[in-house]
Coordinates of C-alpha atoms in Angstrom, one line a residue:
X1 CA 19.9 52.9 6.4
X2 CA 18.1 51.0 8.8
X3 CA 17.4 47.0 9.6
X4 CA 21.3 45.4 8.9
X5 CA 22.9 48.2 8.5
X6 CA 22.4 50.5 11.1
X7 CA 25.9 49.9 12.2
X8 CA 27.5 50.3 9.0
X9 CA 29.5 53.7 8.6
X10 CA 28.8 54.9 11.8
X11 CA 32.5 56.7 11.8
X12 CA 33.0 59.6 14.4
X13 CA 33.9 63.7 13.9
X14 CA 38.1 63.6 14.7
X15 CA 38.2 67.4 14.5
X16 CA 40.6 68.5 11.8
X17 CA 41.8 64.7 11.2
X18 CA 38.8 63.6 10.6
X19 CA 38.8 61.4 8.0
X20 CA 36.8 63.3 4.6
X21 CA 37.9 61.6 1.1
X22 CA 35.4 63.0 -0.6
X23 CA 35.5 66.1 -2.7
X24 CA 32.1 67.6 -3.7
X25 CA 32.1 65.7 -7.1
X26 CA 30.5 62.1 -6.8
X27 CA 33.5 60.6 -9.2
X28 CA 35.9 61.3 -6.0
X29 CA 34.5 58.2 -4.5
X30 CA 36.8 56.0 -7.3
X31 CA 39.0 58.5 -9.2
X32 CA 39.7 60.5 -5.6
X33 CA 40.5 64.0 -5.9
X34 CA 43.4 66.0 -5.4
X35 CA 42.2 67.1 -1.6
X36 CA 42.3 63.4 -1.0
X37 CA 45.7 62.5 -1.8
X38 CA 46.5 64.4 0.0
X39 CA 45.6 63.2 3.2
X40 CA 46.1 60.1 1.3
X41 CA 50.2 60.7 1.9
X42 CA 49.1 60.5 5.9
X43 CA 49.0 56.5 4.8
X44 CA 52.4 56.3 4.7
X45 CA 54.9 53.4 5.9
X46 CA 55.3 54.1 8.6
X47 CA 54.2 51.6 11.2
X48 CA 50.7 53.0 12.5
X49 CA 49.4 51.8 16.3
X50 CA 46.7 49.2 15.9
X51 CA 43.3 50.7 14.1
X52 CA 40.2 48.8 13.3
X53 CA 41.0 50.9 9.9
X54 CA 43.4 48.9 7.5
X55 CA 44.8 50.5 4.5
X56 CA 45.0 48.4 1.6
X57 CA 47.1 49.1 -1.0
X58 CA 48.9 48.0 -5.2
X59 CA 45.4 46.6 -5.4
X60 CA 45.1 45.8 -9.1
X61 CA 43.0 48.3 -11.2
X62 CA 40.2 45.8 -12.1
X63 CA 39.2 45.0 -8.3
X64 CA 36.1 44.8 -7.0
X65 CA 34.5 45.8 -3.1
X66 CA 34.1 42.0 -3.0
X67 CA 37.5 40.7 -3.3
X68 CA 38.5 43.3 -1.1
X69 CA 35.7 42.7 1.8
X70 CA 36.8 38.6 1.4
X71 CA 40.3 39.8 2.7
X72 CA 38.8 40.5 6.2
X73 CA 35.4 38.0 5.8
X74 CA 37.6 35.0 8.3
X75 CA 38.5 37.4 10.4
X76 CA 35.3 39.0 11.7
X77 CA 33.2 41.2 10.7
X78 CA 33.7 43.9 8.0
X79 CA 32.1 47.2 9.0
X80 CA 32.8 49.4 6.4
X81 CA 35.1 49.9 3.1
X82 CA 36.4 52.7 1.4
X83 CA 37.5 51.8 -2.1
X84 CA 40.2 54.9 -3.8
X85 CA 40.3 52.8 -7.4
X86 CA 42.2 55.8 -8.9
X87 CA 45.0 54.9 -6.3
X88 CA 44.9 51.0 -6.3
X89 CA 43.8 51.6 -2.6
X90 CA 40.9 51.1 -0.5
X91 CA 40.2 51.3 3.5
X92 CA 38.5 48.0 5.4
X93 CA 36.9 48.9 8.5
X94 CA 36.5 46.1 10.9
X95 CA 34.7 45.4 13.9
X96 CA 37.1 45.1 16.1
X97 CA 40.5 46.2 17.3
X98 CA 41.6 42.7 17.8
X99 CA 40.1 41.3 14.7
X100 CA 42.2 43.9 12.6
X101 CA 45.4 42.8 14.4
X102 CA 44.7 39.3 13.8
X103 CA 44.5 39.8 10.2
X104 CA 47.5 42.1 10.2
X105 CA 49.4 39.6 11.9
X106 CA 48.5 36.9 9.6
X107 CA 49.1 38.7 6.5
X108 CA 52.6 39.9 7.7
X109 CA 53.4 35.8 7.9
X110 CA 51.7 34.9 4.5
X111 CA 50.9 37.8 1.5
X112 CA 47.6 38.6 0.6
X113 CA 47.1 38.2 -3.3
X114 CA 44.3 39.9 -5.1
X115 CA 43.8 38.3 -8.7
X116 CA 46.9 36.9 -8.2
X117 CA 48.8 40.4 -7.3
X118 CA 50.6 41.0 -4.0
X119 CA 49.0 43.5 -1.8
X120 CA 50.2 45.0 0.9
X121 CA 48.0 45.7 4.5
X122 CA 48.7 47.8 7.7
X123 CA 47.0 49.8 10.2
X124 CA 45.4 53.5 9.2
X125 CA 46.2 56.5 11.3
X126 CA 42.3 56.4 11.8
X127 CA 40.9 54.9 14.1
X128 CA 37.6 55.1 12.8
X129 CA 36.1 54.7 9.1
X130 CA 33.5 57.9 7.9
X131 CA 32.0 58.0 4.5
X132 CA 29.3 59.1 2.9
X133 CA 27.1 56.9 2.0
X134 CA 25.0 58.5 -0.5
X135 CA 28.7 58.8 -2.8
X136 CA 29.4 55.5 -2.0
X137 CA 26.3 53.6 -2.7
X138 CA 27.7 50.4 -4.8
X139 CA 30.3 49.6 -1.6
X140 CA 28.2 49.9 0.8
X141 CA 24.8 48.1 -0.9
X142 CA 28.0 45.1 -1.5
X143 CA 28.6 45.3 2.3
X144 CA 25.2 45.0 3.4
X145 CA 24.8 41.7 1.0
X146 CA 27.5 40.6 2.4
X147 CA 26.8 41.3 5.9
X148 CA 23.3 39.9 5.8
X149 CA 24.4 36.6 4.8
X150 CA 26.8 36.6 7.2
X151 CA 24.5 36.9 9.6
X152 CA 22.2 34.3 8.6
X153 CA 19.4 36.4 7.6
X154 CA 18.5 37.8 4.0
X155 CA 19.9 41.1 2.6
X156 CA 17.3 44.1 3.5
X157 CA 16.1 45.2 0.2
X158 CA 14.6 48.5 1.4
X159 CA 17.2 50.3 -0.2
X160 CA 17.7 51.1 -3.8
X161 CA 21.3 50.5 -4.0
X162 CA 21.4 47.2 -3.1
X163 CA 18.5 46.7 -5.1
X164 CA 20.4 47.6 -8.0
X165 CA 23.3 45.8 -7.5
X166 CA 21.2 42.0 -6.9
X167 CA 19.4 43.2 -9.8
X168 CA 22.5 43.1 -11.7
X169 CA 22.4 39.4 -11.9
X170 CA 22.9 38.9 -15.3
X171 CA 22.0 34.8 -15.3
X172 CA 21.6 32.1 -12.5
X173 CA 24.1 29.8 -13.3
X174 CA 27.5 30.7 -11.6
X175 CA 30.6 29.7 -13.0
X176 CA 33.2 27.9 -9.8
X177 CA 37.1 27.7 -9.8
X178 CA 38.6 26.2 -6.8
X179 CA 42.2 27.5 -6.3
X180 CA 44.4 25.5 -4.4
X181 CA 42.6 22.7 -4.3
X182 CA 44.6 20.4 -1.4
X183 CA 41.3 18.2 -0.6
X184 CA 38.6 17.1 -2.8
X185 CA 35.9 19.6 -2.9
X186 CA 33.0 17.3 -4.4
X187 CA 29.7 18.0 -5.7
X188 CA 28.0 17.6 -2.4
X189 CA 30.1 19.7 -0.6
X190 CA 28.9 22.7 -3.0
X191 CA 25.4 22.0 -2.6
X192 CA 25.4 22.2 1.1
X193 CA 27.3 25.3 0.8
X194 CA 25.4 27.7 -1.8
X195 CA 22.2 26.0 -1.0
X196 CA 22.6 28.3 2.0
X197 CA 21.4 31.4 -0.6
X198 CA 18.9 29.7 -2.7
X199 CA 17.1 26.4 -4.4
X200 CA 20.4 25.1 -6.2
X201 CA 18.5 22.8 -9.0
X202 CA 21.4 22.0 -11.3
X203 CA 25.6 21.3 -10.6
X204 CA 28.0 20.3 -13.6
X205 CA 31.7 19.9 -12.2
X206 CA 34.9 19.5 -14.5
X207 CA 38.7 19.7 -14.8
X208 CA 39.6 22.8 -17.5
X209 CA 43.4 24.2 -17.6
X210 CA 44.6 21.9 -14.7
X211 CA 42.0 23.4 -12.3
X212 CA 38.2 21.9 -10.8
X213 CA 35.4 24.0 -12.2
X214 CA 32.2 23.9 -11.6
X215 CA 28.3 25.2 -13.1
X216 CA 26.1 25.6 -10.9
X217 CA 22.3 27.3 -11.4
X218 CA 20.2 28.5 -9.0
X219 CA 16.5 28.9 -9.3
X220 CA 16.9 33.0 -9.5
X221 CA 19.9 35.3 -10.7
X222 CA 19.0 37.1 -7.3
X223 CA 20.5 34.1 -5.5
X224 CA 23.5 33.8 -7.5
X225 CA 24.3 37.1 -6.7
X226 CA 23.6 37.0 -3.2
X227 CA 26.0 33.8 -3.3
X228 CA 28.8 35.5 -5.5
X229 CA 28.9 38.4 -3.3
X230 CA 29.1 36.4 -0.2
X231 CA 31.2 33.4 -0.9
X232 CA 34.0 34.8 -3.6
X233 CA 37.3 34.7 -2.3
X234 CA 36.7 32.7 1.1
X235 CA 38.4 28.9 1.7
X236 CA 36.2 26.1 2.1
X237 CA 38.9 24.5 4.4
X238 CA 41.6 25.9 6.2
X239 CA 43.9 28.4 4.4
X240 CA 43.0 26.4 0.8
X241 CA 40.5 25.4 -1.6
X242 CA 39.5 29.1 -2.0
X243 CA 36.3 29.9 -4.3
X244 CA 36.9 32.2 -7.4
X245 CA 32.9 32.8 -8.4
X246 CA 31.5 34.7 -11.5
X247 CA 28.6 34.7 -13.4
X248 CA 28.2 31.9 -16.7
X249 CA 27.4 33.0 -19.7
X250 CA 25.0 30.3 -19.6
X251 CA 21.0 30.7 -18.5
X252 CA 20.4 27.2 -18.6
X253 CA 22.0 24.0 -17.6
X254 CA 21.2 21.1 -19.6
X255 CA 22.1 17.6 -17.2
X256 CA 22.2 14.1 -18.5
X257 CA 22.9 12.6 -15.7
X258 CA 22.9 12.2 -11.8
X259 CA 26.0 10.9 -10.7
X260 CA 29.3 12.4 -8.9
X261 CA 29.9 14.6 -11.5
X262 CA 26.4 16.4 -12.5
X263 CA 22.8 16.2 -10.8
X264 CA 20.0 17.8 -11.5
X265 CA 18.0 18.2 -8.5
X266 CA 15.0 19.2 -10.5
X267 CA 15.4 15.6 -12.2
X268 CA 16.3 12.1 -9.7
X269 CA 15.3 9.7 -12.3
X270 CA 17.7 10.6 -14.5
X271 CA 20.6 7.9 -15.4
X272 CA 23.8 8.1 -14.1
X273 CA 25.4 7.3 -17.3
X274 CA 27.9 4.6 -18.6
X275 CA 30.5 3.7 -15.8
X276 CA 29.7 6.7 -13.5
X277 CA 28.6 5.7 -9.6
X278 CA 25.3 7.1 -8.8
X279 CA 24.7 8.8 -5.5
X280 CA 24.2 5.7 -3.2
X281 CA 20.5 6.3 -2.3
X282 CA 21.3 6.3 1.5
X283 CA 23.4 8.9 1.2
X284 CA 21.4 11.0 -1.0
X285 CA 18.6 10.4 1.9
X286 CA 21.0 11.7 4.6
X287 CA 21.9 14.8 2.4
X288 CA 18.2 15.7 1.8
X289 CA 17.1 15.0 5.2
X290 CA 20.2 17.6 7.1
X291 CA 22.1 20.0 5.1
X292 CA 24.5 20.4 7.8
X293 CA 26.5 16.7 7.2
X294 CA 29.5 18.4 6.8
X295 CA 29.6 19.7 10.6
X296 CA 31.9 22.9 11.2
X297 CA 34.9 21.3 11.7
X298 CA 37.7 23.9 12.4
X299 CA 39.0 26.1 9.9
X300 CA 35.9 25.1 7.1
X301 CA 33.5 27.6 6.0
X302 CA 30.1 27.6 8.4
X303 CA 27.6 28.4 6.2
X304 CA 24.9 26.7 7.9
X305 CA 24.7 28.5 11.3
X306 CA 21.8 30.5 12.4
X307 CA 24.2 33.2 13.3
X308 CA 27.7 34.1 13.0
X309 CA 28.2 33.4 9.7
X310 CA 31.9 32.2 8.1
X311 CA 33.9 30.6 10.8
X312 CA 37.9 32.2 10.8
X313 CA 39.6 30.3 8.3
X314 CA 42.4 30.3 10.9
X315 CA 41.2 29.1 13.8
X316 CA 43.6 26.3 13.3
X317 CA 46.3 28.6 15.1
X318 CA 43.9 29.0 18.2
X319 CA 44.0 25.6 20.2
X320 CA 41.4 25.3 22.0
X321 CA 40.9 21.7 20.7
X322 CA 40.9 22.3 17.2
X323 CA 41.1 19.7 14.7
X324 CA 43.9 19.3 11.8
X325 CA 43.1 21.2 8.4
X326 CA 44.1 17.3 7.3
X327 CA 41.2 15.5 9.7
X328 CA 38.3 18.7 9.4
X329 CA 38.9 18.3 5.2
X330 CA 39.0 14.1 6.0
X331 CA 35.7 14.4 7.7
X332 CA 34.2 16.5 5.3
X333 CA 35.2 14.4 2.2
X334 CA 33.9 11.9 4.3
X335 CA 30.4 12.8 5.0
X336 CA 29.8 14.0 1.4
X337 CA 30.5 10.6 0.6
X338 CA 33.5 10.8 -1.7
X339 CA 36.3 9.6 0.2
X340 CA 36.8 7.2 3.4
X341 CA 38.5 8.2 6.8
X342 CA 41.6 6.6 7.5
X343 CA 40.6 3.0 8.7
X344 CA 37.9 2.9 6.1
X345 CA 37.2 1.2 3.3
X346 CA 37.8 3.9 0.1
X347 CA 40.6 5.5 -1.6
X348 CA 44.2 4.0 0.2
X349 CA 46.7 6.5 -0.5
X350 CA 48.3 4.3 -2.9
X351 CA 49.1 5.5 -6.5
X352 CA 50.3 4.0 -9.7
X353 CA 52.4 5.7 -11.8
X354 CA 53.0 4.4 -15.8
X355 CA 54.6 5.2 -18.8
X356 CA 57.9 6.4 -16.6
X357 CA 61.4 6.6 -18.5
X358 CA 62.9 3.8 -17.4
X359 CA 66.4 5.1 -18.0
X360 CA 65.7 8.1 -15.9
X361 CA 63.8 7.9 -13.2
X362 CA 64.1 7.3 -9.6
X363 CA 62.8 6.8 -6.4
X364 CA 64.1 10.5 -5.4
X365 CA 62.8 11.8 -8.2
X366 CA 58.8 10.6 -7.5
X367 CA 59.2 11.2 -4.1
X368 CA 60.2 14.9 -4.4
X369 CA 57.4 15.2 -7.4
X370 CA 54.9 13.8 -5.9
X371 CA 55.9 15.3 -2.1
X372 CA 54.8 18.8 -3.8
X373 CA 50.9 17.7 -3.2
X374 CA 51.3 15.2 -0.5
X375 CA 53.4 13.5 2.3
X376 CA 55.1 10.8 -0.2
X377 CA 56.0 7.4 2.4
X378 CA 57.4 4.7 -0.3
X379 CA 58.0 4.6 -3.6
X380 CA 58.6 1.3 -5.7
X381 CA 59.7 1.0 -9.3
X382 CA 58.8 -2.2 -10.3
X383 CA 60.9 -4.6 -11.0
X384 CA 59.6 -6.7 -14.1
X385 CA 58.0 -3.1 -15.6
X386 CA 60.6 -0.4 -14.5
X387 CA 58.5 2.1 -16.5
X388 CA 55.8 2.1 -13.5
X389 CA 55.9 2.5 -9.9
X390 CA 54.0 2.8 -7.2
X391 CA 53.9 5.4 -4.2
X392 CA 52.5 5.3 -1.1
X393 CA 51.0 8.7 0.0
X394 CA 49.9 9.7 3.1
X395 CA 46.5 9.6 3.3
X396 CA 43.7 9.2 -0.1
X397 CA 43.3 13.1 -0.1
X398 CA 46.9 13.3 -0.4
X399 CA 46.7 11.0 -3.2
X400 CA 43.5 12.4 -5.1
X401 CA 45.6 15.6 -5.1
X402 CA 48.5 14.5 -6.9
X403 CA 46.7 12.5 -9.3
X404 CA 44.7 15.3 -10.8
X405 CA 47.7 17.6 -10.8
X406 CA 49.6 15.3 -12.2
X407 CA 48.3 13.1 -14.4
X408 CA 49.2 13.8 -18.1
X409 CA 52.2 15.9 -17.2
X410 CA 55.3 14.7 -18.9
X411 CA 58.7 13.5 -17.1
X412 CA 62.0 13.1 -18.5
X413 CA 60.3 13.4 -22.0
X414 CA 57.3 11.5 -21.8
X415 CA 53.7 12.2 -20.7
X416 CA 53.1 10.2 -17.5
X417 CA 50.1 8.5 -15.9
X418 CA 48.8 8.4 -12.8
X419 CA 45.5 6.4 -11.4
X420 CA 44.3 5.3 -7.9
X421 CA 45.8 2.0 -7.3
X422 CA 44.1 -1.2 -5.8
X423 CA 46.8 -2.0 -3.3
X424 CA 46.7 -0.8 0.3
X425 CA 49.9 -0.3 0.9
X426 CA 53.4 -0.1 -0.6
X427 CA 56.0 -3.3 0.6
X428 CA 59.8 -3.3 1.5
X429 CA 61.2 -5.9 0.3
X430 CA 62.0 -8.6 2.7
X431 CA 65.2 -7.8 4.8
X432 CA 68.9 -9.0 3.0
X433 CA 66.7 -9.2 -0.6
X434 CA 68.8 -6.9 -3.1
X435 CA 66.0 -5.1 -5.4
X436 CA 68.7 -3.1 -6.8
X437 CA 67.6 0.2 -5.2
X438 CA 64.1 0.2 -6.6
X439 CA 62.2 0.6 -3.3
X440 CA 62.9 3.5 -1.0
X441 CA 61.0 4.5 2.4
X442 CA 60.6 7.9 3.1
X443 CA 58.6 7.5 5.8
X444 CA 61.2 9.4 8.5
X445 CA 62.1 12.2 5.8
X446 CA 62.9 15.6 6.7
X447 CA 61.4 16.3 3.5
X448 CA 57.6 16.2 4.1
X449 CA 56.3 19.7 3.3
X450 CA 52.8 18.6 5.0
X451 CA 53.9 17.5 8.6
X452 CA 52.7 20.6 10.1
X453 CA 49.4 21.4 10.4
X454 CA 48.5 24.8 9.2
X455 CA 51.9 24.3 7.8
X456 CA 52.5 27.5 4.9
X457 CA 52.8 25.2 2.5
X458 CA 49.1 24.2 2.6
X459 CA 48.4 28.0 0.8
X460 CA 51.3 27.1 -2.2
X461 CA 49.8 23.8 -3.6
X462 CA 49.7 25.1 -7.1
X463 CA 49.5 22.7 -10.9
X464 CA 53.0 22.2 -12.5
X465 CA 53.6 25.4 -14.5
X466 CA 57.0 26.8 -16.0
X467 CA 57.6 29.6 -13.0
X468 CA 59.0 27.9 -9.7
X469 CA 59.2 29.5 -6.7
X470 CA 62.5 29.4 -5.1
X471 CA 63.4 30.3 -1.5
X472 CA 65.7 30.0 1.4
X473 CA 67.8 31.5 -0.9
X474 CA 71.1 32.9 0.9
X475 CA 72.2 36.6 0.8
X476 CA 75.4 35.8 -1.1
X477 CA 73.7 34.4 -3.9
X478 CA 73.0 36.4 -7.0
X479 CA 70.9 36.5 -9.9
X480 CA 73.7 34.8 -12.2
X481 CA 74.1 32.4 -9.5
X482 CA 70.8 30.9 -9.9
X483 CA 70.1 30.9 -13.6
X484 CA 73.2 29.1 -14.0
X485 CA 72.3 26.3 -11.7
X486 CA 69.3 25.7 -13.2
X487 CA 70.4 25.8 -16.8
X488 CA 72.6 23.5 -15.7
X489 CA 69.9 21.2 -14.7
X490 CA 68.6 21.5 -18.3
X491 CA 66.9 23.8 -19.7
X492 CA 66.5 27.4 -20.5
X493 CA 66.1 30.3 -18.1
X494 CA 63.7 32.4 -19.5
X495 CA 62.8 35.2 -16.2
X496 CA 63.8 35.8 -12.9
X497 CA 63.2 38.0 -10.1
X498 CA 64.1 38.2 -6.4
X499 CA 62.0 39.4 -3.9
X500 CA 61.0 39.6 -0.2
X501 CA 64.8 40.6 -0.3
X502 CA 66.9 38.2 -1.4
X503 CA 65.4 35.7 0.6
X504 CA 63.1 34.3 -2.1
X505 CA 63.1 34.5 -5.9
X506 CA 60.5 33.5 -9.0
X507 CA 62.5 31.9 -11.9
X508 CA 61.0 31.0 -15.0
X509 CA 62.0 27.6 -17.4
X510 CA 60.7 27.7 -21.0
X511 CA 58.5 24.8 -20.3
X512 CA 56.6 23.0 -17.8
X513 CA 58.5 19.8 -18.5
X514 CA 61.5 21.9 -17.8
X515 CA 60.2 23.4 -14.5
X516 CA 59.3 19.8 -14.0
X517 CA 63.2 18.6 -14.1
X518 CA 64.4 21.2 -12.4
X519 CA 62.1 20.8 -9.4
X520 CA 63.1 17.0 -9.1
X521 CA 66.9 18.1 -9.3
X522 CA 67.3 21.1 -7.7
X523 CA 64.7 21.2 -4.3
X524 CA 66.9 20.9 -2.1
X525 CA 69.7 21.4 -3.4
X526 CA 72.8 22.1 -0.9
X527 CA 73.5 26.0 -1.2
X528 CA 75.9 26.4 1.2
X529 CA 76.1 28.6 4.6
X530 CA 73.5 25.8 6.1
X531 CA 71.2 26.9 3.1
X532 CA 69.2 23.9 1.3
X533 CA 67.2 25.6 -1.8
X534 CA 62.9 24.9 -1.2
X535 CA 61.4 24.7 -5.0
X536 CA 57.8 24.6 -5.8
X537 CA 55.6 25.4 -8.3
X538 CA 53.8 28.9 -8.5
X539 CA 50.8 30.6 -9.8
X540 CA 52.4 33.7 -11.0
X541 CA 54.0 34.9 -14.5
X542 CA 57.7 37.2 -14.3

C-alpha cells in the first residue's frame, strides 16, 4: 500500500505470540478457523494492561467494518481492524496508547451499542495489530476511505480494493436518520457537513416513525459512498444527534421547493411553497460564500478542517475552555439560521400544550413528561381552558425537542398537542392570588435531568415507546417487586429484565400510552434505602 496507507497494518513479529488469525484459507478472515479460536480464548476477561489493540466483542452478526471503525472515529485515529464475524468479534487498532484508554474509559461509564445491541470493549493482550492485508482487503480498503477523509484529503484509489468497494455505490442519494436527536439538526447543518465529500445538489428532510430523516443526493454514487463510510455512526454534537447513513433506493430526487425543508441546489428559483419560509436570501449568501458558519464549537463534528479530521465527540470532559454541548449545539442552530441564541429574537422556550384531560392532569405530570427532553421551569394549566397548558422550557432547543417527540402522543387517553407558543415566558400568579394549584415553578427542582453538561442523560433522549428504562434500582428489590408497582400504576406488564446487576432494569407496558402513565407516576418514585426510582424511555425491545 502506499500514499494513505503506508501506516496502516504495520504490526510487529512477537515471536510465538505474535498475533496470526489467519489460517491458509481466505474464508478465515470472517468465518475464523479453528487455529484462531484458539488464540482467540487468550481474549479472555480478564483485565489486560493498556494496548492500542481493543477487542470488541457480542457484535451483532449483520455488522459492518464501518460501524465498528465509528466506535473509535472521536477518539483518534483508527489504524487498523480485524473483523472475526464468525465470533461476533473484531480487533480496533488505534493510534495511540492514550487514545485506546480514553475510549476504554469512556465506554466503561456509558455502553457502546451497535445496531442497538450492547457491546462490550477492553484491552487485547497485543500490543500491536498484524494482518494480512491481501485476506483482508474489504477492511482495510473501508479504513483507508475512512482515513483519507479524515485527513482532509481524498481516498487513494491506486488500489483495487478500495476501488471496489466506492464502486459499490449502488445510487447517489443517501438515506439520513438522526438518533437522539437533543438539538435541531436542520437542513443547513447537513449540507455544510457532507458537502465536505461531494457537490450535494438535492436535500429532502422529514419526520417518519417518530424520528428526522433525511434524502440527500450527491452528484456521484462515489461521493455517497465516500460520505457513508466516513460519517455513519459519528454525533454531530456532543455525545447525541448520531448519523445512521444508508443508501436510498432512490437515483433521483424530485424537489418542489426551496425552503427549510427541501432545496435543490441545482434549482434557486424554485418556490418555497404555500406557508413554508424560504431561506432568507442573506443567509443563503453567507452559506454559499463560507461553508464553515458552523465553526467547531466543542464536541461537534469538524468536517471542515484542512487536517485532523472529526474533532473527539468528548472533548466536553477536557476543560480547557470548552463550551457546553447546550451553547456549541445553540450556536450551531444559530448560524444555520433555524433557531435564535438565548437573548434573541426566535423560538422562546415556551410551549403550548392542548387537548389535555382536564380531569387528570397536572402540573407534576407535564413537568416530569416534558423534563424527559428538556429542563421543564413552569408549567400553567389554564384557568378558563383547563384542557391546555403552557410550559416554560429551558431554552427553544429544549423546546423544539419535546414538541416533535411529543406531539400526537396520547395522555391519560387522549392524543395531545403541542406547538411553539407566542409568549416569552410563563407567569406566577401575583403573590396571595389562589389559582387553585394550576401554576407550579420548577425552576429550583432537583429533577432537571439536563443541569449537567455532558450530563449521561444527553445519550438517552429517546421517542415515547412501550419499554422504559428503569434504574437506581435497589439490591433488595426483585423482579415481582417491580411489575407489581407498575401494574399498579395501570397497565399491563408485558417483559422485564434486569441488568448491569440489579442496579438497572428494562420493563415493558403493552402500550406507549401505558409507558406514558407509568413514566409520569412512577419516576421518581420513593423506593426506599435512600433509593428514588429514575424512568425514561428506551430504544430497545425485551
Amino acid at each position: 500500500m502506499d500514499g494513505i496507507a503506508t501506516d496502516v497494518a504495520v504490526g510487529v513479529k512477537r515471536g510465538s505470540d505474535e498475533l496470526n488469525l489467519y489460517s491458509t484459507s481466505p474464508n478465515s478472515v470472517t468465518a475464523n478457523g479453528n487455529d484462531s479460536s484458539k488464540k482467540l480464548r487468550v481474549e479472555d476477561r480478564m483485565e489486560s494492561p493498556p494496548s492500542r489493540v481493543l477487542h470488541i466483542r457480542k457484535l451483532p452478526s449483520e455488522v459492518s467494518e464501518t460501524e465498528v471503525i465509528a466506535l473509535g472515529l472521536p477518539f483518534g485515529k483508527v489504524t487498523n481492524i480485524l473483523m472475526l464475524k464468525g465470533k461476533n468479534q473484531a480487533f480496533l487498532e488505534l493510534g495511540t496508547e492514550e487514545a485506546a484508554v480514553t475510549m476504554v474509559n469512556y465506554y466503561t461509564a456509558v455502553t457502546p451499542q451497535v445496531r442497538n445491541v450492547p457491546v462490550f470493549i477492553q484491552f487485547s493482550n497485543h500490543k500491536e495489530l498484524k494482518t494480512d492485508s491481501a485476506l483482508n482487503q474489504r477492511a482495510q480498503a473501508v479504513l483507508q476511505a475512512v482515513s483519507a477523509v479524515q485527513e482532509g484529503g481524498s481516498p487513494n484509489s491506486d488500489t483495487s480494493a478500495l476501488d471496489s468497494v466506492l464502486a459499490q455505490a449502488p445510487s447517489p442519494v443517501l438515506r439520513i436518520i438522526i438518533d437522539n436527536m437533543f438539538y435541531p439538526v436542520t437542513l443547513d447543518v447537513l449540507q455544510q457537513i457532507f458537502s465536505k465529500f461531494g457537490t450535494v445538489m438535492k436535500i429532502i428532510t422529514f419526520t417518519k416513525n417518530n424520528q428526522f430523516q433525511a434524502l440527500l443526493q450527491f452528484s456521484e454514487p462515489v461521493n455517497a459512498q465516500q460520505a457513508r463510510l466516513s460519517l455513519d455512526g459519528q454525533n454531530i454534537y456532543n455525545s447525541c444527534c448520531t448519523l445512521r447513513i444508508d443508501f436510498s433506493k432512490l437515483v433521483n430526487l424530485n424537489v418542489k421547493y426551496n425552503n427549510d425543508k427541501s432545496r435543490d441546489y441545482t434549482r434557486p428559483e424554485l418556490p418555497a411553497g404555500d406557508g413554508q419560509p424560504s431561506l432568507d436570501p442573506a443567509m443563503a449568501a453567507a452559506l454559499n460564500k463560507d461553508s464553515s458558519l458552523l465553526g467547531t464549537p466543542s464536541g461537534m463534528v469538524a468536517p471542515y478542517s484542512s487536517g485532523g479530521g472529526f474533532q473527539s465527540s468528548l472533548s466536553y470532559s477536557q476543560g480547557g475552555g470548552a463550551i457546553s454541548p447546550l451553547s456549541a449545539a445553540a450556536a450551531a442552530a444559530a448560524a444555520a439560521g433555524r433557531v435564535a441564541l438565548s437573548g434573541h429574537s426566535g423560538c422562546s422556550g415556551v410551549l403550548l400544550v392542548s387537548n389535555l384531560n382536564e380531569e387528570m392532569v397536572t402540573p407534576q405530570s407535564l413537568f416530569t413528561l416534558f423534563g424527559v427532553y428538556g429542563d421543564a421551569q413552569r408549567v400553567k394549566i389554564l384557568y378558563n381552558k383547563k384542557d391546555s397548558a403552557l410550559i416554560q422550557m429551558s431554552d427553544g432547543n429544549q423546546a423544539q425537542l419535546a414538541m416533535s417527540h411529543l406531539n400526537g402522543q396520547k395522555m391519560f387517553g387522549k392524543i395531545i398537542r403541542v406547538t411553539l407558543s407566542k409568549h416569552q415566558t410563563v407567569q406566577l400568579p401575583r403573590e396571595g392570588l389562589d389559582d387553585q394549584g394550576l401554576t407550579k415553578d420548577f425552576t429550583n427542582s432537583p429533577l432537571h435531568r439536563f443541569k449537567k453538561p455532558g450530563s449521561k442523560n444527553f445519550q438517552n433522549i429517546f421517542p415515547p415507546s412501550a419499554t422504559l428504562h428503569l434504574s437506581n434500582v435497589p439490591e433488595d428489590v426483585t423482579e415481582e417487586d417491580l411489575r407489581q408497582l407498575f401494574s399498579n400504576a395501570g397497565g399491563t406488564v408485558k417483559a422485564f429484565k434486569f441488568f448491569q446487576g440489579h442496579k438497572m432494569a428494562l420493563l415493558q407496558m403493552s402500550t406507549v400510552e401505558e409507558a406514558i402513565q407509568a413514566l409520569m407516576d412512577l419516576h421518581n418514585y420513593d423506593m426506599g434505602s435512600n433509593h428514588h426510582l429514575k424512568v425514561s424511555f428506551s430504544k430497545s425491545t425485551i
